[in-house]
PDB file of C-alpha atoms in Angstrom:
ATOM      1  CA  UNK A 512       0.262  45.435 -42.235  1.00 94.00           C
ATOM      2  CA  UNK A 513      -2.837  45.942 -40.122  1.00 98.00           C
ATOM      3  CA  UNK A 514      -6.038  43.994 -40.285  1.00 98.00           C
ATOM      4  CA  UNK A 515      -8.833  44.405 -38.130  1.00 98.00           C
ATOM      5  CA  UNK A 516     -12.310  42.062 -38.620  1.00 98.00           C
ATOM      6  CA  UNK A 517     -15.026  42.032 -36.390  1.00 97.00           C
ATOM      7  CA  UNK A 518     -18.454  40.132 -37.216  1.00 96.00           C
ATOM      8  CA  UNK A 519     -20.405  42.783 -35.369  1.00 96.00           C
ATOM      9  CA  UNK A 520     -19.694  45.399 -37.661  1.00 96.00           C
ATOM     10  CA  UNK A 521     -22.817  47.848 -35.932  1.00 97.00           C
ATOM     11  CA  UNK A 522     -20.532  48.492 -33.015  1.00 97.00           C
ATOM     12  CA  UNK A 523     -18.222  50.372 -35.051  1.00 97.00           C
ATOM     13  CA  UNK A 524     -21.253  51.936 -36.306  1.00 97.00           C
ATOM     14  CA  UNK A 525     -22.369  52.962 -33.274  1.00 98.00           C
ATOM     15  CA  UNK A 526     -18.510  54.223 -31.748  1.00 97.00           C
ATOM     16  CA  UNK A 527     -18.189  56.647 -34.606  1.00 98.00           C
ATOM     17  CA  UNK A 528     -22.076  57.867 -33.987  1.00 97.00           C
ATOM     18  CA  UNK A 529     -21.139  58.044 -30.118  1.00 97.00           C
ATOM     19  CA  UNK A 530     -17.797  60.469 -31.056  1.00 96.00           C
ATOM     20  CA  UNK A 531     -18.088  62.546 -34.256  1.00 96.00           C
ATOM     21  CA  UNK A 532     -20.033  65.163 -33.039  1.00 95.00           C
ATOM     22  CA  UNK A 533     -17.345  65.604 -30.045  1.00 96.00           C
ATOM     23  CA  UNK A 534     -14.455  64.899 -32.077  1.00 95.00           C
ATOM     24  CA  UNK A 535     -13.862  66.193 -35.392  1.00 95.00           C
ATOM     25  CA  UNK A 536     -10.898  63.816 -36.161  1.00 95.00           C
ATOM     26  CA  UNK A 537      -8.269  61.981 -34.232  1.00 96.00           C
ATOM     27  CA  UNK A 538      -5.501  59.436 -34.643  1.00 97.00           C
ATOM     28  CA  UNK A 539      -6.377  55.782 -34.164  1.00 97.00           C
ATOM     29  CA  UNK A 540      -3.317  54.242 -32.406  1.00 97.00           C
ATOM     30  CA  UNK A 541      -2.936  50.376 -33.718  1.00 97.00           C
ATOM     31  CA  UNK A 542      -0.589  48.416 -32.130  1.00 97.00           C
ATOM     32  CA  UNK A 543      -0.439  44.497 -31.433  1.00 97.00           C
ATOM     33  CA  UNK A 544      -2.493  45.020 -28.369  1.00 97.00           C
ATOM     34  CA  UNK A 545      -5.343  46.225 -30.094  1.00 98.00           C
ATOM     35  CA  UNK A 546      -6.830  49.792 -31.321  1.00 98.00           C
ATOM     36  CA  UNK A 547      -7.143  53.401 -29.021  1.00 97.00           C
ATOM     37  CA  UNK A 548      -7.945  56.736 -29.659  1.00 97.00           C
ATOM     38  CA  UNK A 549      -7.638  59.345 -27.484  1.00 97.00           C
ATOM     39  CA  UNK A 550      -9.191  62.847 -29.012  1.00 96.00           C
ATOM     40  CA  UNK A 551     -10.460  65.876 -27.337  1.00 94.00           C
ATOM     41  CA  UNK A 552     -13.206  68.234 -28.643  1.00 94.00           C
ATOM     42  CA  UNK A 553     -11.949  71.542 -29.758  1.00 91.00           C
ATOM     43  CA  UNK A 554     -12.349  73.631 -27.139  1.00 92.00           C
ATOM     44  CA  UNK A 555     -10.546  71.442 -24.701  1.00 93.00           C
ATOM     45  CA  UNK A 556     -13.438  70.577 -22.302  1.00 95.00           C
ATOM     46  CA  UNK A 557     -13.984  67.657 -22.892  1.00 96.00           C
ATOM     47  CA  UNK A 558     -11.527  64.264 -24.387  1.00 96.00           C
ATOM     48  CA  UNK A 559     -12.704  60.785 -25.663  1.00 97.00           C
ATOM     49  CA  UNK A 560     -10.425  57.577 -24.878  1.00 97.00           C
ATOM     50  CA  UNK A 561     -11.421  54.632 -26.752  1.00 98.00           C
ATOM     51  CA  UNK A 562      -9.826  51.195 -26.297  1.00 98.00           C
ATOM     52  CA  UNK A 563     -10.452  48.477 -28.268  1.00 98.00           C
ATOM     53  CA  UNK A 564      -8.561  44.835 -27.254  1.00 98.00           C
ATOM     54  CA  UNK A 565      -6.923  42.682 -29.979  1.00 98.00           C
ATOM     55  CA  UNK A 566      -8.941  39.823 -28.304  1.00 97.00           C
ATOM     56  CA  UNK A 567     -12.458  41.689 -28.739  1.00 97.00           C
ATOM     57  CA  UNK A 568     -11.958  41.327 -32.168  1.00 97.00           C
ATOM     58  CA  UNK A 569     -12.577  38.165 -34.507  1.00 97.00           C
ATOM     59  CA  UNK A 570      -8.799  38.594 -36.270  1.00 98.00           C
ATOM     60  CA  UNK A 571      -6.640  41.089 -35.642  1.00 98.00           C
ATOM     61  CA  UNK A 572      -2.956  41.551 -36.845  1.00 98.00           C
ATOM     62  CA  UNK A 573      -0.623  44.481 -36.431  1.00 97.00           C
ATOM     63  CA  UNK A 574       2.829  43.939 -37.833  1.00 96.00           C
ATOM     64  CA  UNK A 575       3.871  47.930 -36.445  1.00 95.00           C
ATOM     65  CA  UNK A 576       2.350  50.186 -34.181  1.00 96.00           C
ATOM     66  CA  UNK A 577       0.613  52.896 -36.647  1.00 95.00           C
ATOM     67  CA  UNK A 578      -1.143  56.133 -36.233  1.00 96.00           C
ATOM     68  CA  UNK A 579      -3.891  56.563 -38.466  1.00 97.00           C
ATOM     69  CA  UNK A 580      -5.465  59.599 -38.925  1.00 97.00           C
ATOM     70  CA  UNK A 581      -9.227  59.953 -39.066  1.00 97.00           C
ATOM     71  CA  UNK A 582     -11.819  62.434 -39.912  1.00 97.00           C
ATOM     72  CA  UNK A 583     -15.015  60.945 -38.031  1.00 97.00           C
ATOM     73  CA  UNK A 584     -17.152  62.728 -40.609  1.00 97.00           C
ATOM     74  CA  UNK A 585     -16.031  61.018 -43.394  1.00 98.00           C
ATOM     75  CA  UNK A 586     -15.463  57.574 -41.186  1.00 98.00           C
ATOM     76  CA  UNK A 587     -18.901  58.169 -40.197  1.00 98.00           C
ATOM     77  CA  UNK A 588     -20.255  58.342 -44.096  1.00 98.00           C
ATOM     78  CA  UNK A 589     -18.729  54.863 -45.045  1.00 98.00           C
ATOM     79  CA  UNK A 590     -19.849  53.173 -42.266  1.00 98.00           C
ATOM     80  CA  UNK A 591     -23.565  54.376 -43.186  1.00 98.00           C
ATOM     81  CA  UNK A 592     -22.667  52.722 -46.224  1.00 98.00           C
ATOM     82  CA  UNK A 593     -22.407  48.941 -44.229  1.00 98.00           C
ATOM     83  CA  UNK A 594     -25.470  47.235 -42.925  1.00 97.00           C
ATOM     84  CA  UNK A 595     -26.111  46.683 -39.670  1.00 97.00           C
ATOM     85  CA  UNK A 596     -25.785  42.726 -39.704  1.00 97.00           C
ATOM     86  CA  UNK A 597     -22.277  42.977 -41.678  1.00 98.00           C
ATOM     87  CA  UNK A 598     -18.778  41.927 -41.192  1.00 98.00           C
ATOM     88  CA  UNK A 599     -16.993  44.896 -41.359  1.00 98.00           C
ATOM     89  CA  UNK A 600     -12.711  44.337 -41.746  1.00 98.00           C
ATOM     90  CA  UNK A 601     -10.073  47.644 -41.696  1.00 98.00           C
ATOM     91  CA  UNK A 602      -7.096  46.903 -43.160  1.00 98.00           C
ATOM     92  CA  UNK A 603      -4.180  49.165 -44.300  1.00 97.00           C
ATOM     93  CA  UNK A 604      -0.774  48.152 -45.683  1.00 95.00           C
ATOM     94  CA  UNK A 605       1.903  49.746 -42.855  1.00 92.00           C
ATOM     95  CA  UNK A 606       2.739  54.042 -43.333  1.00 84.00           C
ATOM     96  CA  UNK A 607      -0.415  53.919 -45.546  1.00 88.00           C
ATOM     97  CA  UNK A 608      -2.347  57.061 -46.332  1.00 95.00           C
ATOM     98  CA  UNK A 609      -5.459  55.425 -46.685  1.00 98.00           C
ATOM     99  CA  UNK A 610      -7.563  52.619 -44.723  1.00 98.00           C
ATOM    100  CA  UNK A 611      -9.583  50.163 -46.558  1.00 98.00           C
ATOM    101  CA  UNK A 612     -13.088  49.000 -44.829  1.00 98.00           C
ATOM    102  CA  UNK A 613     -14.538  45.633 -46.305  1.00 98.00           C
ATOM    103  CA  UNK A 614     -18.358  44.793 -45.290  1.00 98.00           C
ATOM    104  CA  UNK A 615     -19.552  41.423 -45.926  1.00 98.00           C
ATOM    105  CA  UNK A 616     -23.365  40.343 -45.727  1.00 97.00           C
ATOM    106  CA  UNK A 617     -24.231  37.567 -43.673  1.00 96.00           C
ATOM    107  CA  UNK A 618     -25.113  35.638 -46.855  1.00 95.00           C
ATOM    108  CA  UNK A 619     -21.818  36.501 -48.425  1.00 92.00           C
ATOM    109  CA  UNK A 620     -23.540  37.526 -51.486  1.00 95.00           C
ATOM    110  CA  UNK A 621     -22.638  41.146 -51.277  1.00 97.00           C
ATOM    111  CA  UNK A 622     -19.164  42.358 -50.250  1.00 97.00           C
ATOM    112  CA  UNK A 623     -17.840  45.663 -50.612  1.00 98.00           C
ATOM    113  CA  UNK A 624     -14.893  47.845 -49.915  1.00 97.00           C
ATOM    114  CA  UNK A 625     -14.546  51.644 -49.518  1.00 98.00           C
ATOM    115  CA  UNK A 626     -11.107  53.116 -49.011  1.00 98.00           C
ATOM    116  CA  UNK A 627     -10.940  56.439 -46.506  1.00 98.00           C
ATOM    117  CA  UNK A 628      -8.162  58.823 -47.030  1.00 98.00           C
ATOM    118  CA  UNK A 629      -6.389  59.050 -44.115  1.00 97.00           C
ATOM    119  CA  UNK A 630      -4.675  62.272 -42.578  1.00 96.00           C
ATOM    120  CA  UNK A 631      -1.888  63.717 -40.765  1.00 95.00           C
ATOM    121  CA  UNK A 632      -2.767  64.643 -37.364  1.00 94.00           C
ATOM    122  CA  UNK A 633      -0.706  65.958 -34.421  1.00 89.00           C
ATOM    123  CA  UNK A 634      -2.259  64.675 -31.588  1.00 82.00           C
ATOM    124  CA  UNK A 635      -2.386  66.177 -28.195  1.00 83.00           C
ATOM    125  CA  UNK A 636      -1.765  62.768 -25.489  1.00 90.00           C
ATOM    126  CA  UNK A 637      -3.094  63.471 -22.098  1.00 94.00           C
ATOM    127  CA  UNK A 638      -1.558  61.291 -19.192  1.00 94.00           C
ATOM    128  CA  UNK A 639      -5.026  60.163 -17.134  1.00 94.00           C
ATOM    129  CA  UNK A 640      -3.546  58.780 -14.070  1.00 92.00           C
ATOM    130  CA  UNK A 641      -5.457  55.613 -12.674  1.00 91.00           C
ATOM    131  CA  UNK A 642      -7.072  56.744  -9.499  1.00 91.00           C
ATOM    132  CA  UNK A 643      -9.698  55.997  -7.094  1.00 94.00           C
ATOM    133  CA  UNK A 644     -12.755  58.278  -7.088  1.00 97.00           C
ATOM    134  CA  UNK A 645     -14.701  59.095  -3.996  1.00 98.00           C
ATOM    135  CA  UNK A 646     -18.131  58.376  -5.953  1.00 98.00           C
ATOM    136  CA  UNK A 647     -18.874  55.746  -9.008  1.00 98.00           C
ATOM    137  CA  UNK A 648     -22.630  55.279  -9.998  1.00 98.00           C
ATOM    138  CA  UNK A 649     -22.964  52.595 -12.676  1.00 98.00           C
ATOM    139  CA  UNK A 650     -26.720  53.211 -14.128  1.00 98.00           C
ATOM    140  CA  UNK A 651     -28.964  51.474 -16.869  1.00 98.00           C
ATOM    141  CA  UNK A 652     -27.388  53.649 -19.940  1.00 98.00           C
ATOM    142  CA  UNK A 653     -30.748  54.638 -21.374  1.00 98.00           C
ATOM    143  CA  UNK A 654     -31.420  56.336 -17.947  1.00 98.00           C
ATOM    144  CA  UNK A 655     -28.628  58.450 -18.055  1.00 98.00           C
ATOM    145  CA  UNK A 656     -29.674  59.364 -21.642  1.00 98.00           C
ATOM    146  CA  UNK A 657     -33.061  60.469 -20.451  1.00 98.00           C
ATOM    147  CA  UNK A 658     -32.184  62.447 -17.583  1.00 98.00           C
ATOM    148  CA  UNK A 659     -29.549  64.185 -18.830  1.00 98.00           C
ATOM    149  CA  UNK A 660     -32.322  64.648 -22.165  1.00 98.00           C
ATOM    150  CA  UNK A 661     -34.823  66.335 -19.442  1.00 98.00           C
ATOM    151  CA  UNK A 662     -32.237  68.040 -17.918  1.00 98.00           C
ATOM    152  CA  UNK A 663     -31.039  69.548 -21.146  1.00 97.00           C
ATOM    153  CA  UNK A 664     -34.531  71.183 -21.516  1.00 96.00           C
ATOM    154  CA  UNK A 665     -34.462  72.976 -18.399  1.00 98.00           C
ATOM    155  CA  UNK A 666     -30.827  74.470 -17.797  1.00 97.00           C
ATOM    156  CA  UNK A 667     -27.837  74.488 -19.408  1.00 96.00           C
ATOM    157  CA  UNK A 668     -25.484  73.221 -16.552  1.00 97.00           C
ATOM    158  CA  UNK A 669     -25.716  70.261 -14.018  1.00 98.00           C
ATOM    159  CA  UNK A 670     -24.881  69.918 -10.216  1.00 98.00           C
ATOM    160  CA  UNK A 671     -24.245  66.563  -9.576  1.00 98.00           C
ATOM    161  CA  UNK A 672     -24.037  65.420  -5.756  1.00 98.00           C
ATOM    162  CA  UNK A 673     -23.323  61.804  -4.354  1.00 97.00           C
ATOM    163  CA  UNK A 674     -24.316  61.236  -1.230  1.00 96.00           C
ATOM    164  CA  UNK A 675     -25.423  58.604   1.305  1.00 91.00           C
ATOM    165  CA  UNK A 676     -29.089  59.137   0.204  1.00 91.00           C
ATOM    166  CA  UNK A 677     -28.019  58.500  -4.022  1.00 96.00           C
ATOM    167  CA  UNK A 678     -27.057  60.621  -6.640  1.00 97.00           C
ATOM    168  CA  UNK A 679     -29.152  63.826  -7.494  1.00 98.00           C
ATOM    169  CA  UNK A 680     -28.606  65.408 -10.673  1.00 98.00           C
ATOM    170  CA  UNK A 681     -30.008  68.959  -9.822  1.00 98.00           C
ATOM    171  CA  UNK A 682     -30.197  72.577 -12.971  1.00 98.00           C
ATOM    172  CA  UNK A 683     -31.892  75.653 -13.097  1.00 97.00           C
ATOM    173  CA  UNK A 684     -33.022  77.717 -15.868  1.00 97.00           C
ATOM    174  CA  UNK A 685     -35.582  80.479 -17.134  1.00 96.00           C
ATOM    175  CA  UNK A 686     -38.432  78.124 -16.752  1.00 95.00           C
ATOM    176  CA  UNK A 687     -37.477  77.105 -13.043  1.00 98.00           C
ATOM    177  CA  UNK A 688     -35.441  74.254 -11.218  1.00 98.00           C
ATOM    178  CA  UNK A 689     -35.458  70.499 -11.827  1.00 98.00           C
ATOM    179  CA  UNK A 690     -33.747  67.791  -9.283  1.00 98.00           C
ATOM    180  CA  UNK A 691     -33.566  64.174  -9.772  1.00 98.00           C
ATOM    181  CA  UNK A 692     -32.451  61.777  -7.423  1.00 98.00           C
ATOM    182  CA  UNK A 693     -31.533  57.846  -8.260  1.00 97.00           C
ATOM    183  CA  UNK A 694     -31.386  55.476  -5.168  1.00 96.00           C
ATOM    184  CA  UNK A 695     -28.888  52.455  -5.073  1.00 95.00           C
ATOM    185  CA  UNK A 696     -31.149  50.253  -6.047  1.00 94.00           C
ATOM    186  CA  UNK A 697     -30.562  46.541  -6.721  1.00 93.00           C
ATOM    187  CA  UNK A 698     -34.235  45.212  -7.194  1.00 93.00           C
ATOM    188  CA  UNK A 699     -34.787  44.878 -10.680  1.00 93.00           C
ATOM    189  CA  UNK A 700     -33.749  40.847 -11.424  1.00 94.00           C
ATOM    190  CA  UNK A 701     -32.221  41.915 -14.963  1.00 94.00           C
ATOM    191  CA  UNK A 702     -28.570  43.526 -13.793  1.00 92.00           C
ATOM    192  CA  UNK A 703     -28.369  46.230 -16.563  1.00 95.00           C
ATOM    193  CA  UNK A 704     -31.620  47.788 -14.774  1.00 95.00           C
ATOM    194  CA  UNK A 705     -29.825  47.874 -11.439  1.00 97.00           C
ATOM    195  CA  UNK A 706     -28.104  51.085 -10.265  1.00 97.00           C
ATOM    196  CA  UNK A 707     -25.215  50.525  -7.731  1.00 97.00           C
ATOM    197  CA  UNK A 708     -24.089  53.588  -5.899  1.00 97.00           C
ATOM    198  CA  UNK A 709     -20.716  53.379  -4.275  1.00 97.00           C
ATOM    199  CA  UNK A 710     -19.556  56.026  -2.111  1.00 97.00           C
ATOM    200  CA  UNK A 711     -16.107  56.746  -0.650  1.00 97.00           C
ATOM    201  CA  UNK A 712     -17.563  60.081  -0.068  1.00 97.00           C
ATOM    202  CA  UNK A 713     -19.739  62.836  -0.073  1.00 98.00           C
ATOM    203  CA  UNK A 714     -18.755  64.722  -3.417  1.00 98.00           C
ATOM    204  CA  UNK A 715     -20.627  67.656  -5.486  1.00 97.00           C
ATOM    205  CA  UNK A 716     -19.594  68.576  -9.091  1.00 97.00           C
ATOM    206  CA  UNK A 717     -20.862  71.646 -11.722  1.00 97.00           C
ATOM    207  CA  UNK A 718     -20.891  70.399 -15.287  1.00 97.00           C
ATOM    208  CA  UNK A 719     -22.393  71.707 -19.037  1.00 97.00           C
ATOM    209  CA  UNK A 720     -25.338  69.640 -19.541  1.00 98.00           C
ATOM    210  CA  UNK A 721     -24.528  69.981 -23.392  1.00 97.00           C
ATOM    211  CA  UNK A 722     -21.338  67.964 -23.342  1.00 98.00           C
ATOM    212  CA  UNK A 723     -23.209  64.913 -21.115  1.00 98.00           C
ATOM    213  CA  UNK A 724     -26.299  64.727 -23.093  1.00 98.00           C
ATOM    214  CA  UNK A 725     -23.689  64.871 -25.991  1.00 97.00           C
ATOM    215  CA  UNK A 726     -22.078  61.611 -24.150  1.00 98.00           C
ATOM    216  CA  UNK A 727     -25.256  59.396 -24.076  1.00 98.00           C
ATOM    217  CA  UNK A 728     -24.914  59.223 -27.935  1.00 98.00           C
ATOM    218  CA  UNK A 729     -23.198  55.965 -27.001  1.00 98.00           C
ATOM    219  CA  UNK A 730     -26.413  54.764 -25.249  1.00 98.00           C
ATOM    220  CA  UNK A 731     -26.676  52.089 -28.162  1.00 98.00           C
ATOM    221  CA  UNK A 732     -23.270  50.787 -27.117  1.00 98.00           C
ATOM    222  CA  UNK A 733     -23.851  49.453 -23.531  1.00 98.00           C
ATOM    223  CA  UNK A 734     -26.558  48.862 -21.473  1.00 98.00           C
ATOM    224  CA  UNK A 735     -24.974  50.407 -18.369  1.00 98.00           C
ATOM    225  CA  UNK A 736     -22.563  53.067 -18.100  1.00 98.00           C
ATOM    226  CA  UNK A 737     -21.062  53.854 -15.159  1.00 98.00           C
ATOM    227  CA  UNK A 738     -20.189  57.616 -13.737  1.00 98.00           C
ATOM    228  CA  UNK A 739     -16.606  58.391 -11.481  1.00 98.00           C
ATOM    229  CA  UNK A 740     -16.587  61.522 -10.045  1.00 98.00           C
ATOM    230  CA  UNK A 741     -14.214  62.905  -7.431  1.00 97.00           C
ATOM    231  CA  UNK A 742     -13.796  67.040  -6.012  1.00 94.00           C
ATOM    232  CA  UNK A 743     -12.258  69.228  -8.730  1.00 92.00           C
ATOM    233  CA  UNK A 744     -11.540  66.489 -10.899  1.00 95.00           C
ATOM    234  CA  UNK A 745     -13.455  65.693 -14.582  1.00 97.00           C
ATOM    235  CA  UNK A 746     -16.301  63.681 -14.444  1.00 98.00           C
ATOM    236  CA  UNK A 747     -15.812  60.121 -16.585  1.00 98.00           C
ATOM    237  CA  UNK A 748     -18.701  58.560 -18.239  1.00 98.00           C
ATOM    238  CA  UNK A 749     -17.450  55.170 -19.360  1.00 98.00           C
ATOM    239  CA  UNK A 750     -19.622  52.742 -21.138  1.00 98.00           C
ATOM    240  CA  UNK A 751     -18.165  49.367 -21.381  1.00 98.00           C
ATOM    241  CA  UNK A 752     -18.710  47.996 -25.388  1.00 97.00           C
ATOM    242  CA  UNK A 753     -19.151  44.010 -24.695  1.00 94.00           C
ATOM    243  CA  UNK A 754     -15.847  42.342 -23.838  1.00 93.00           C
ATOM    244  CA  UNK A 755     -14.305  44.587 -27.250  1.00 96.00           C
ATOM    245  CA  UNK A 756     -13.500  47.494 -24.632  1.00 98.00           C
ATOM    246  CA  UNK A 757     -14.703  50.604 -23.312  1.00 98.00           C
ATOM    247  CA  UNK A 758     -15.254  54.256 -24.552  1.00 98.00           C
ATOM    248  CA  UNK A 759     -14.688  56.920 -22.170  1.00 98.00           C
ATOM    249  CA  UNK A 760     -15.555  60.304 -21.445  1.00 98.00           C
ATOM    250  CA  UNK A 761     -13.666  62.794 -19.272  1.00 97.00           C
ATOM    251  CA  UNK A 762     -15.335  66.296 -18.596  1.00 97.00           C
ATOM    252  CA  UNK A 763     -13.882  69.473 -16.851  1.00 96.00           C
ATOM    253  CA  UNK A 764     -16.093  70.923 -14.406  1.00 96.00           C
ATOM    254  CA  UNK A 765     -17.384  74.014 -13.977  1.00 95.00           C
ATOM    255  CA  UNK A 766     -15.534  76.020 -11.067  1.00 89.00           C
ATOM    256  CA  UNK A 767     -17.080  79.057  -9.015  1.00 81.00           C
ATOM    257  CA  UNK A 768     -14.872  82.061 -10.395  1.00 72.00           C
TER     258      UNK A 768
ATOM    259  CA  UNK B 598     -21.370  82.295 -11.985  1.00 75.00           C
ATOM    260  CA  UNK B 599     -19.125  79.227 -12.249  1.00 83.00           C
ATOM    261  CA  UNK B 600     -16.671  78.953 -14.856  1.00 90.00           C
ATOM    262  CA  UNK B 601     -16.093  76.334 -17.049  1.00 90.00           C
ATOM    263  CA  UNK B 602     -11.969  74.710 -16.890  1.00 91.00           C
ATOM    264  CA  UNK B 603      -9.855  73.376 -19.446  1.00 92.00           C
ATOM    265  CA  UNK B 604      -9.114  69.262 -18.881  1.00 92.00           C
ATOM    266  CA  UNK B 605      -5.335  70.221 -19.754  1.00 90.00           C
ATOM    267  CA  UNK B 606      -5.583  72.041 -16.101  1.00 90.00           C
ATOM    268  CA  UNK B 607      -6.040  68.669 -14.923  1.00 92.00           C
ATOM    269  CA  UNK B 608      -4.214  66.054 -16.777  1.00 91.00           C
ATOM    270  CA  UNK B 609      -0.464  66.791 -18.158  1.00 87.00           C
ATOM    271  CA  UNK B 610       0.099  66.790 -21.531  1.00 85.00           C
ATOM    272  CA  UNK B 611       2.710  63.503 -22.247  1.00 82.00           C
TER     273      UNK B 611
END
């Protein structure tokens, strides 16, 4: 038996909003130490990690670890059908082809439940080895969402270089060049408007701009997200989702041929 | 013109 309830049901909202355009489907791991999914998109470029802690959530039971199958489409059409104050519960009896979401109103005068077929999916695991990155540039969310936005309008990749002066996020395109730099900057008195640069070293990565303006659909999620980047390694683009957990976004760069 | 890489060049499949 699994059994999942969380009073804030929007963040799920908002999760599957952040992936299903990246991920068509994916299996969500459930074990007793919470919920993870780890999916890539289908060209291999880019891979989603989600983790989700048993504590985060208002009740959470897990009698078996489980893989549960999900197409994000179709996860993504039932949630539209919960409002945005509800409590939203997943259950599903254990080796069950099918996951039941309940949404209660605040009021409790409306509860409903939808059931979601659940599939079979072979999932490719990646082993992501903890490591320390030469650059990580945490950021007020909803100015990563913009730049990478403006950036999308001008070129179709990003170089992004870390450096004692900040972090410049520079493209090029058939309409001309565009740089942007951010400065560490600690000013602002509210800390998600802060950026904090901190820099092992100088480091310089080529990325599609389409797969990080893809990223920032999880701007609703977090008010900062932060950015790791070390030489020839993918970018990560984590955004941490209140004390539930974190999504995550690795990218492969772009290498000269 | 740089090209773009696979992530499974980077991270082993478990």
């Amino acid at each position: 038996m699994f059994e999942a309830r969380i009073t804030q049901g929007s963040v799920l909202k908002k999760l599957v909003e952040a992936l299903k355009e990246l991920v068509t489907e994916g299996n969500f791991d459930v074990s007793n130490t919470g919920l993870s999914l780890q999916a890539m998109d289908s060209s291999h470029v880019c891979l989603v990690s989600l983790t989700l802690r048993e504590d985060g959530f208002d009740h959470f039971r897990c009698d078996r670890n489980m893989a549960m199958g999900i197409h994000f489409g179709n996860l993504s059409k039932i949630l539209k059908c919960a409002g945005n104050e509800d409590t939203i519960t997943l259950k599903a009896e254990d080796n069950a082809d099918q996951l039941t979401l309940m949404f209660e109103a605040p009021s409790q005068d409306r509860i409903s439940d939808f059931d979601l077929k659940l599939m079979s999916i072979e999932s490719e695991h990646l082993g992501i080895p903890d490591q320390d990155y030469s650059a990580e540039v945490k950021l007020p969310s909803s100015e990563y969402q913009r730049i990478v936005r403006d950036l999308t309008s001008i070129g179709d990749t990003v170089l992004i270089s870390a450096t004692k002066e900040g972090i410049k996020f520079s493209t090029s395109g058939d309409v001309g060049t565009a740089n942007i730099t951010l400065r560490h900057n600690t000013t602002p008195e509210k800390p998600e408007e802060q950026t904090f640069i901190d820099l092992k070293e100088p480091v310089a990565l080529t990325f599609a701009l389409r797969y990080l303006n893809n990223f920032s659909k999880a701007t609703p999620l977090a008010p900062q997200v932060k950015l790791s980047l070390t030489k020839d390694l993918p970018i990560v683009v984590e955004y941490q989702v209140g004390e539930l957990g974190s999504v995550r976004f690795y990218l492969a760069p772009k290498i000269d041929d | 013109t740089p090209v773009q890489n696979d992530l499974k060049e980077f991270y082993a499949l478990l």
